[in-house]
Short mmCIF file of C-alpha atoms and ligand atoms in Angstrom, two decimals:
data_model
loop_
_atom_site.label_atom_id
_atom_site.label_comp_id
_atom_site.label_asym_id
_atom_site.label_seq_id
_atom_site.Cartn_x
_atom_site.Cartn_y
_atom_site.Cartn_z
CA GLU A 1 -0.70 1.97 3.83
CA LYS A 2 -3.36 -0.70 3.43
CA ILE A 3 -6.85 -0.20 2.14
CA THR A 4 -9.88 -2.44 2.58
CA LEU A 5 -12.44 -3.30 -0.08
CA SER A 6 -15.71 -4.47 1.50
CA VAL A 7 -18.69 -5.76 -0.43
CA ILE A 8 -21.77 -6.34 1.74
CA LYS A 9 -25.04 -7.42 0.16
CA ALA A 10 -28.60 -8.30 1.06
CA ASP A 11 -32.03 -8.89 -0.45
CA ILE A 12 -34.21 -6.27 1.21
CA GLY A 13 -37.31 -6.93 -0.87
CA GLY A 14 -37.93 -7.75 -4.50
CA TYR A 15 -39.45 -5.60 -7.24
CA VAL A 16 -41.46 -7.32 -8.77
CA GLY A 17 -41.52 -10.68 -6.97
CA HIS A 18 -37.85 -11.73 -6.75
CA SER A 19 -36.69 -10.10 -10.01
CA SER A 20 -35.10 -6.74 -9.21
CA VAL A 21 -34.47 -3.91 -6.72
CA HIS A 22 -36.73 -0.84 -6.68
CA PRO A 23 -34.82 2.40 -7.51
CA ARG A 24 -35.91 3.97 -4.22
CA LEU A 25 -33.97 1.32 -2.29
CA LEU A 26 -30.85 2.06 -4.32
CA GLU A 27 -31.35 5.80 -3.70
CA THR A 28 -31.73 5.20 0.02
CA ALA A 29 -28.51 3.17 0.14
CA GLU A 30 -26.70 5.79 -1.97
CA ARG A 31 -27.80 8.62 0.36
CA CYS A 32 -26.68 6.77 3.51
CA LEU A 33 -23.27 5.90 2.07
CA ALA A 34 -22.76 9.48 0.89
CA ALA A 35 -23.46 10.72 4.44
CA SER A 36 -20.95 8.33 6.04
CA LYS A 37 -17.57 9.72 7.12
CA LEU A 38 -15.98 6.27 7.28
CA LEU A 39 -15.49 5.58 3.60
CA ILE A 40 -12.93 6.57 1.00
CA ASP A 41 -15.35 5.69 -1.79
CA TYR A 42 -18.42 3.57 -2.49
CA ARG A 43 -20.77 2.30 -5.19
CA VAL A 44 -24.29 0.95 -4.88
CA ALA A 45 -25.18 -1.78 -7.35
CA HIS A 46 -27.61 -4.63 -7.68
CA VAL A 47 -27.96 -7.98 -9.36
CA GLY A 48 -31.53 -9.23 -9.51
CA ASP A 49 -33.18 -8.54 -6.16
CA ASP A 50 -29.92 -8.20 -4.22
CA ILE A 51 -28.36 -4.85 -3.24
CA ASN A 52 -24.55 -4.64 -3.24
CA LEU A 53 -22.73 -2.04 -1.16
CA ILE A 54 -19.21 -1.72 -2.54
CA MET A 55 -17.05 0.26 -0.10
CA THR A 56 -13.41 1.21 0.34
CA HIS A 57 -11.96 2.35 3.68
CA LYS A 58 -8.94 2.04 6.01
CA TYR A 59 -10.39 -0.01 8.86
CA GLY A 60 -9.59 -3.58 7.83
CA VAL A 61 -11.91 -6.57 7.46
CA ASP A 62 -14.61 -7.35 10.04
CA CYS A 63 -14.67 -3.71 11.17
CA PRO A 64 -17.74 -3.29 13.44
CA GLU A 65 -18.36 0.32 12.29
CA ILE A 66 -18.39 -0.65 8.61
CA HIS A 67 -20.63 -3.64 9.26
CA HIS A 68 -22.91 -1.49 11.37
CA LEU A 69 -23.12 1.09 8.58
CA ALA A 70 -24.22 -1.63 6.13
CA TRP A 71 -26.67 -3.09 8.62
CA ASN A 72 -28.28 0.32 9.25
CA ILE A 73 -28.57 0.95 5.51
CA PHE A 74 -30.34 -2.38 5.07
CA LEU A 75 -32.70 -1.45 7.93
CA GLN A 76 -33.50 1.90 6.31
CA CYS A 77 -34.05 0.18 2.96
CA THR A 78 -36.40 -2.25 4.72
CA GLU A 79 -38.57 0.70 5.83
CA VAL A 80 -38.91 1.80 2.21
CA ALA A 81 -39.51 -1.80 1.10
CA ARG A 82 -42.32 -2.11 3.68
CA GLU A 83 -43.87 1.15 2.55
CA LEU A 84 -43.89 -0.06 -1.09
CA LYS A 85 -44.89 -3.56 0.07
CA LEU A 86 -42.02 -5.01 -1.95
CA TYR A 87 -41.79 -8.78 -1.99
CA GLY A 88 -40.06 -10.23 1.07
CA ALA A 89 -39.24 -6.84 2.66
CA GLY A 90 -36.21 -7.35 4.88
CA GLN A 91 -35.86 -10.92 3.56
CA ASP A 92 -32.17 -11.38 4.32
CA LEU A 93 -32.12 -9.69 7.75
CA LEU A 94 -32.43 -12.64 10.09
CA SER A 95 -31.90 -10.81 13.35
CA ASP A 96 -33.38 -7.75 15.05
CA ALA A 97 -30.31 -6.54 16.87
CA PHE A 98 -26.85 -5.81 15.42
CA SER A 99 -24.06 -7.57 17.30
CA GLY A 100 -20.79 -6.21 15.89
CA ASN A 101 -20.59 -8.14 12.60
CA VAL A 102 -23.16 -8.85 9.89
CA LYS A 103 -21.74 -12.38 9.43
CA GLY A 104 -24.33 -14.92 10.44
CA MET A 105 -27.07 -12.28 10.43
CA GLY A 106 -28.21 -12.74 6.82
CA PRO A 107 -26.27 -10.30 4.62
CA GLY A 108 -23.40 -11.70 2.53
CA VAL A 109 -19.88 -10.33 3.02
CA ALA A 110 -16.70 -10.44 0.95
CA GLU A 111 -13.84 -8.20 2.11
CA MET A 112 -10.10 -7.99 1.64
CA GLU A 113 -7.35 -5.73 2.95
CA PHE A 114 -4.23 -5.09 0.89
CA GLU A 115 -1.50 -2.70 -0.08
CA GLU A 116 -2.66 -1.03 -3.29
CA ARG A 117 -0.27 -1.98 -6.11
CA LYS A 118 1.12 0.39 -8.75
CA SER A 119 -2.03 -0.44 -10.65
CA GLU A 120 -4.85 -2.30 -8.90
CA PRO A 121 -7.52 -3.78 -11.19
CA VAL A 122 -10.24 -5.62 -9.26
CA ILE A 123 -13.46 -7.34 -10.29
CA VAL A 124 -16.54 -7.51 -8.08
CA PHE A 125 -18.68 -10.46 -9.17
CA ALA A 126 -22.27 -10.63 -7.93
CA ALA A 127 -24.78 -13.40 -8.62
CA ASP A 128 -28.51 -13.84 -8.10
CA LYS A 129 -30.64 -16.99 -7.80
CA THR A 130 -27.76 -19.16 -6.67
CA GLU A 131 -25.47 -19.95 -3.73
CA PRO A 132 -21.81 -19.37 -2.65
CA GLY A 133 -20.62 -22.69 -4.12
CA ALA A 134 -21.37 -21.18 -7.54
CA TRP A 135 -17.88 -19.56 -7.38
CA ASN A 136 -16.05 -22.90 -6.95
CA PHE A 137 -15.96 -23.73 -10.64
CA PRO A 138 -14.86 -20.28 -11.92
CA LEU A 139 -12.32 -19.74 -9.07
CA TYR A 140 -10.83 -23.13 -9.78
CA LYS A 141 -10.56 -22.28 -13.48
CA MET A 142 -9.05 -18.83 -12.82
CA PHE A 143 -6.41 -19.92 -10.31
CA ALA A 144 -5.71 -23.57 -11.11
CA ASP A 145 -6.53 -24.44 -14.72
CA PRO A 146 -3.80 -23.67 -17.27
CA PHE A 147 -6.30 -24.25 -20.09
CA ASN A 148 -8.18 -21.21 -18.74
CA THR A 149 -5.31 -19.17 -17.33
CA ILE A 150 -2.22 -19.26 -19.48
CA GLY A 151 -0.55 -17.07 -16.83
CA LEU A 152 -0.10 -20.18 -14.69
CA VAL A 153 2.21 -21.46 -17.42
CA ILE A 154 4.01 -18.36 -18.67
CA ASP A 155 3.91 -15.73 -15.88
CA PRO A 156 6.90 -16.30 -13.54
CA LYS A 157 4.89 -14.72 -10.66
CA MET A 158 2.01 -17.19 -11.12
CA HIS A 159 3.96 -20.32 -11.95
CA GLN A 160 4.29 -21.43 -8.29
CA GLY A 161 0.51 -21.61 -7.99
CA PHE A 162 -2.01 -20.51 -5.38
CA ARG A 163 -3.29 -21.48 -1.93
CA PHE A 164 -7.02 -22.20 -1.70
CA GLU A 165 -8.94 -21.77 1.55
CA VAL A 166 -12.11 -23.91 1.59
CA TYR A 167 -15.01 -23.74 4.05
CA ASP A 168 -17.17 -26.69 5.06
CA LEU A 169 -20.50 -24.89 5.45
CA ILE A 170 -22.13 -27.76 7.34
CA LYS A 171 -19.44 -28.36 9.97
CA ASN A 172 -18.20 -24.75 10.01
CA GLU A 173 -14.57 -25.71 9.48
CA ARG A 174 -11.90 -24.42 7.13
CA VAL A 175 -9.03 -26.16 5.38
CA GLU A 176 -6.24 -25.05 3.01
CA PHE A 177 -4.87 -26.63 -0.14
CA SER A 178 -1.64 -25.76 -1.92
CA LEU A 179 -1.94 -25.92 -5.70
CA PRO A 180 -0.93 -27.37 -8.08
CA GLU A 181 0.44 -30.17 -5.81
CA GLU A 182 -2.88 -30.78 -4.05
CA LEU A 183 -5.17 -30.17 -7.01
CA TYR A 184 -6.78 -33.61 -6.90
CA ASP A 185 -7.40 -33.34 -3.15
CA LEU A 186 -9.03 -29.92 -3.60
CA LEU A 187 -11.35 -31.23 -6.31
CA VAL A 188 -12.67 -33.99 -4.04
CA PHE A 189 -14.22 -31.21 -1.95
CA ILE A 190 -15.07 -28.28 -4.19
CA GLY A 191 -16.84 -30.57 -6.67
CA ALA A 192 -19.58 -30.61 -3.99
CA PRO A 193 -20.38 -26.88 -3.99
CA GLY A 194 -23.48 -27.17 -1.78
CA ARG A 195 -21.21 -27.99 1.12
CA TYR A 196 -17.59 -26.99 0.37
CA CYS A 197 -16.95 -23.42 -0.81
CA ILE A 198 -13.77 -21.67 -1.82
CA LYS A 199 -13.56 -18.78 0.66
CA ALA A 200 -10.27 -17.22 -0.41
CA VAL A 201 -7.29 -17.65 -2.72
CA TYR A 202 -3.71 -16.48 -1.98
CA SER A 203 -0.66 -16.08 -4.21
CA LYS A 204 2.15 -18.45 -3.26
CA THR A 205 4.71 -16.08 -4.79
CA THR A 206 3.75 -12.99 -2.78
CA GLY A 207 1.49 -14.41 -0.05
CA GLU A 208 -1.06 -11.77 -1.01
CA ILE A 209 -4.79 -12.24 -1.08
CA ALA A 210 -6.08 -12.72 -4.63
CA ALA A 211 -9.77 -13.55 -4.22
CA VAL A 212 -12.42 -13.71 -1.52
CA SER A 213 -16.07 -14.79 -1.61
CA SER A 214 -19.15 -14.55 0.57
CA THR A 215 -19.95 -17.93 2.14
CA GLN A 216 -23.01 -18.67 4.20
CA ARG A 217 -26.05 -20.86 4.17
CA LEU A 218 -29.04 -18.64 4.90
CA ASN A 219 -31.50 -21.46 5.32
CA LEU A 220 -29.22 -23.25 7.79
CA MET A 221 -28.96 -20.04 9.82
CA ALA A 222 -32.63 -19.19 9.67
CA GLY A 223 -33.99 -22.74 9.91
CA ARG A 224 -36.66 -21.83 7.35
CA TYR A 225 -36.91 -20.79 3.71
CA VAL A 226 -35.42 -17.34 3.17
CA GLY A 227 -34.40 -17.56 -0.47
CA LYS A 228 -30.93 -18.31 -1.75
CA ASP A 229 -27.66 -16.80 -0.57
CA ASP A 230 -26.96 -14.99 -3.84
CA PRO A 231 -23.20 -14.63 -3.37
CA VAL A 232 -20.53 -12.02 -4.18
CA CYS A 233 -16.83 -12.48 -4.92
CA ILE A 234 -13.87 -10.11 -5.28
CA VAL A 235 -10.94 -10.98 -7.56
CA ARG A 236 -7.75 -8.91 -7.87
CA CYS A 237 -6.18 -9.05 -11.32
CA GLN A 238 -2.96 -8.70 -13.33
CA SER A 239 0.77 -8.82 -12.54
CA GLY A 240 1.13 -12.11 -10.71
CA LEU A 241 -2.63 -12.64 -10.61
CA PRO A 242 -5.05 -13.68 -13.36
CA ALA A 243 -5.49 -11.10 -16.13
CA VAL A 244 -8.96 -9.55 -16.22
CA GLY A 245 -9.76 -11.70 -19.24
CA GLU A 246 -8.53 -14.83 -17.46
CA ALA A 247 -10.80 -14.03 -14.53
CA LEU A 248 -13.79 -13.61 -16.88
CA GLU A 249 -13.08 -16.55 -19.16
CA PRO A 250 -14.63 -19.31 -16.96
CA PHE A 251 -18.03 -17.64 -17.40
CA ALA A 252 -17.91 -18.12 -21.19
CA ASN A 253 -18.93 -21.72 -20.51
CA PRO A 254 -22.04 -21.41 -18.32
CA HIS A 255 -21.80 -24.00 -15.56
CA LEU A 256 -24.74 -25.45 -13.66
CA VAL A 257 -25.53 -24.03 -10.23
CA ALA A 258 -28.16 -24.62 -7.56
CA GLY A 259 -30.84 -21.96 -7.08
CA TRP A 260 -33.27 -20.58 -9.71
CA MET A 261 -36.99 -20.98 -8.96
CA ARG A 262 -37.69 -21.20 -5.22
CA GLY A 263 -34.02 -21.94 -4.64
CA SER A 264 -34.78 -25.55 -5.54
CA HIS A 265 -33.46 -26.10 -9.05
CA ILE A 266 -30.33 -26.55 -11.12
CA GLY A 267 -29.70 -24.01 -13.86
CA PRO A 268 -26.92 -22.44 -15.94
CA LEU A 269 -25.15 -19.36 -14.53
CA MET A 270 -25.67 -16.71 -17.22
CA PRO A 271 -23.11 -13.86 -17.44
CA VAL A 272 -24.95 -10.57 -18.14
CA GLY A 273 -24.43 -6.83 -18.35
CA LEU A 274 -25.75 -4.73 -15.47
CA ASN A 275 -28.90 -3.76 -17.40
CA GLN A 276 -29.77 -7.44 -18.01
CA SER A 277 -29.45 -8.52 -14.44
CA ALA A 278 -33.14 -8.93 -13.52
CA PRO A 279 -33.96 -12.63 -13.83
CA THR A 280 -37.59 -13.27 -14.86
CA ARG A 281 -37.81 -16.58 -16.73
CA PHE A 282 -38.92 -19.05 -14.05
CA ASP A 283 -37.27 -16.47 -11.75
CA GLY A 284 -34.02 -17.03 -13.60
CA PRO A 285 -31.94 -18.46 -15.02
CA PRO A 286 -29.31 -17.63 -12.36
CA ARG A 287 -27.27 -14.57 -13.25
CA VAL A 288 -23.81 -13.14 -12.69
CA VAL A 289 -22.52 -9.61 -13.30
CA ALA A 290 -18.88 -8.47 -13.23
CA MET A 291 -17.98 -4.91 -12.21
CA GLY A 292 -14.41 -3.92 -13.01
CA PHE A 293 -12.65 -1.15 -11.06
CA GLN A 294 -9.22 0.40 -11.02
CA LEU A 295 -8.41 1.45 -7.47
CA ALA A 296 -6.59 4.77 -7.04
CA GLN A 297 -5.71 5.59 -3.42
CA GLY A 298 -8.86 3.66 -2.49
CA ARG A 299 -11.03 5.51 -4.97
CA LEU A 300 -13.21 3.22 -7.10
CA VAL A 301 -12.55 4.16 -10.71
CA GLY A 302 -15.43 2.44 -12.51
CA PRO A 303 -17.37 0.26 -12.76
CA GLN A 304 -16.71 -1.15 -16.16
CA ASP A 305 -19.61 -3.50 -17.01
CA LEU A 306 -17.46 -6.45 -18.01
CA PHE A 307 -20.06 -8.98 -19.18
CA ALA A 308 -21.75 -6.39 -21.42
CA ASP A 309 -19.21 -7.38 -24.09
CA VAL A 310 -20.80 -8.99 -27.18
CA ALA A 311 -18.16 -11.71 -26.82
CA PHE A 312 -20.36 -13.09 -24.00
CA ASP A 313 -23.44 -13.24 -26.26
CA LYS A 314 -22.61 -16.84 -27.11
CA ALA A 315 -22.45 -17.76 -23.41
CA ARG A 316 -25.90 -16.22 -22.95
CA GLU A 317 -27.20 -18.16 -25.93
CA ILE A 318 -25.78 -21.41 -24.56
CA ALA A 319 -27.23 -20.63 -21.14
CA ASN A 320 -30.64 -20.02 -22.70
CA GLU A 321 -30.46 -23.33 -24.54
CA ILE A 322 -29.47 -25.20 -21.38
CA ALA A 323 -32.25 -23.39 -19.50
CA ASN A 324 -34.77 -24.41 -22.13
CA TYR A 325 -33.76 -28.03 -21.97
CA LEU A 326 -33.72 -28.17 -18.17
CA ARG A 327 -37.14 -26.51 -17.98
CA SER A 328 -38.55 -29.32 -20.12
CA LEU A 329 -37.79 -31.70 -17.23
CA GLY A 330 -40.23 -29.81 -14.99
CA PRO A 331 -40.37 -31.25 -11.45
CA PHE A 332 -37.93 -34.08 -12.21
CA GLU A 333 -34.35 -34.30 -10.99
CA PRO A 334 -31.75 -33.26 -11.94
CA HIS A 335 -33.57 -30.01 -12.87
CA ARG A 336 -35.30 -30.02 -9.51
CA LEU A 337 -32.75 -30.44 -6.70
CA PRO A 338 -32.60 -33.66 -4.65
CA LEU A 339 -35.02 -33.63 -1.69
CA GLU A 340 -32.35 -32.81 0.89
CA ASP A 341 -31.04 -29.80 -1.07
CA MET A 342 -34.36 -28.10 -1.80
CA GLU A 343 -35.04 -24.86 0.00
CA TYR A 344 -38.58 -25.91 0.68
CA THR A 345 -40.71 -28.98 0.29
CA THR A 346 -44.21 -30.29 0.88
CA MET A 347 -42.85 -33.77 1.56
CA PRO A 348 -43.60 -33.90 5.35
CA GLU A 349 -47.26 -32.90 4.84
CA VAL A 350 -47.81 -35.19 1.87
CA MET A 351 -46.11 -38.00 3.80
CA ALA A 352 -48.31 -37.45 6.86
CA LYS A 353 -51.45 -37.49 4.72
CA LEU A 354 -50.52 -40.76 2.96
CA LYS A 355 -48.91 -42.47 5.96
CA ASN A 356 -51.51 -45.24 6.23
CA ARG A 357 -51.41 -46.03 2.53
CA PHE A 358 -47.80 -47.16 2.55
CA VAL A 359 -47.62 -50.98 2.62
CA LYS A 360 -44.39 -52.86 3.35
CA VAL A 361 -42.89 -54.87 0.48
CA GLY A 362 -39.79 -57.05 0.02
CA ARG A 363 -38.20 -59.89 1.96
CA GLU A 364 -38.86 -58.57 5.48
CA ALA A 365 -42.54 -58.09 4.62
CA ALA A 366 -42.75 -61.63 3.21
CA LYS A 367 -41.16 -63.02 6.41
CA GLU A 368 -43.66 -61.11 8.55
CA ARG A 369 -46.56 -62.41 6.47
CA PHE A 370 -45.27 -65.97 6.78
CA ALA A 371 -44.90 -65.63 10.56
CA ALA A 372 -48.41 -64.24 10.84
CA GLU A 373 -49.84 -67.15 8.82
CA LEU A 374 -48.00 -69.69 10.99
CA GLY A 375 -49.34 -67.98 14.11
CA ALA A 376 -52.88 -68.20 12.75
CA LYS A 377 -52.63 -71.98 12.31
P1 LIG B 401 -33.95 -14.86 -3.96
O1 LIG B 401 -33.02 -15.60 -3.02
O2 LIG B 401 -33.21 -14.16 -5.04
O3 LIG B 401 -34.87 -13.96 -3.18
O4 LIG B 401 -34.83 -15.95 -4.71
C1 LIG B 401 -35.85 -16.58 -4.03
C2 LIG B 401 -36.79 -17.35 -4.88
O5 LIG B 401 -37.59 -18.08 -4.33
C3 LIG B 401 -36.76 -17.25 -6.34
O6 LIG B 401 -37.78 -18.03 -6.94
MG1 LIG B 402 -35.77 -12.23 -3.13
MG1 LIG B 403 -31.75 -12.75 -4.80
MG1 LIG B 404 -31.58 -14.52 -1.88
MG1 LIG B 405 -2.79 -2.94 -22.67
#
């Protein structure tokens, strides 16, 4: 019998600013999930200002009742957020009316349905102050890089490789790559994480789902600044899949992701324990937590706070050093994102104000001047 693991998340209002979630919101979510008859088990967690609902049940992915449950919880949390005047109350709820699925309505979703194995270790990754493409680099390392994952070399059930499903978030299309044969083709796309995101990974040996991520572009959906999409990702581990340590290893080398202050900067993704997950320096740097669970008949045994390990201290130190350096660049690229990738900009207003002060230069301008002089003669 199959079970479904659903992680649905949203920013319902920050405490203080965009740094964390107020305990009363977590209590509200906890109470609603406890009252639901739909679930086998659940956990409420947060990273920065984003609430994660981690749920197990038997209804498959995209189940309207489960999505509705999450949506209603976010609505109830919004009431509390309004009462406390938390920052951006209801920030990630882009619609007033629920229409069967929270996809495209603001909250992020990662879900997978599978037959629970003899032992079923899973990791729920959650990040704040960044976007779904932030998973491209670590998912690539976990499932395609033998220098990260020795299992690809020496585990007979991994040696065939994995299938990667990639979404184009601009054109709303999906495409699959079979690795290792199509590794170079895959990299052409996922090296551009603002547009192409790894949505899911499947084992070629068993055909089973191995990883799934939340993919959306909030600002494209809303048409205005609504913060970053602060993504989640589920990775199943061991026996034919990456070991837990292989799934965590990519984060030991903090990679650069888009997000941070006002969703408009590049910064290192810092792996942290759950009690270090409130980003405050320049609203960052971007953060990722890893919650490990053993599933037992759908029960969530855990979480184990996987990045709390002192072995990730060095990664945090490196991330802090990178953050320091990037901050010294202030409003200059590549710390600040290119104009077209920023979540908000004053460019149109500044442009309008200065419109009449822009004077043409270059060859065309010289030709025009010459023509005007001839005409005057
Ligand atoms: P969030 O997406 O986490 O709300 O961040 C928004 C922001 O502007 C941070 O400076
Ligand atoms: Mg926020
Ligand atoms: Mg956030
Ligand atoms: Mg956000
Ligand atoms: Mg052992």
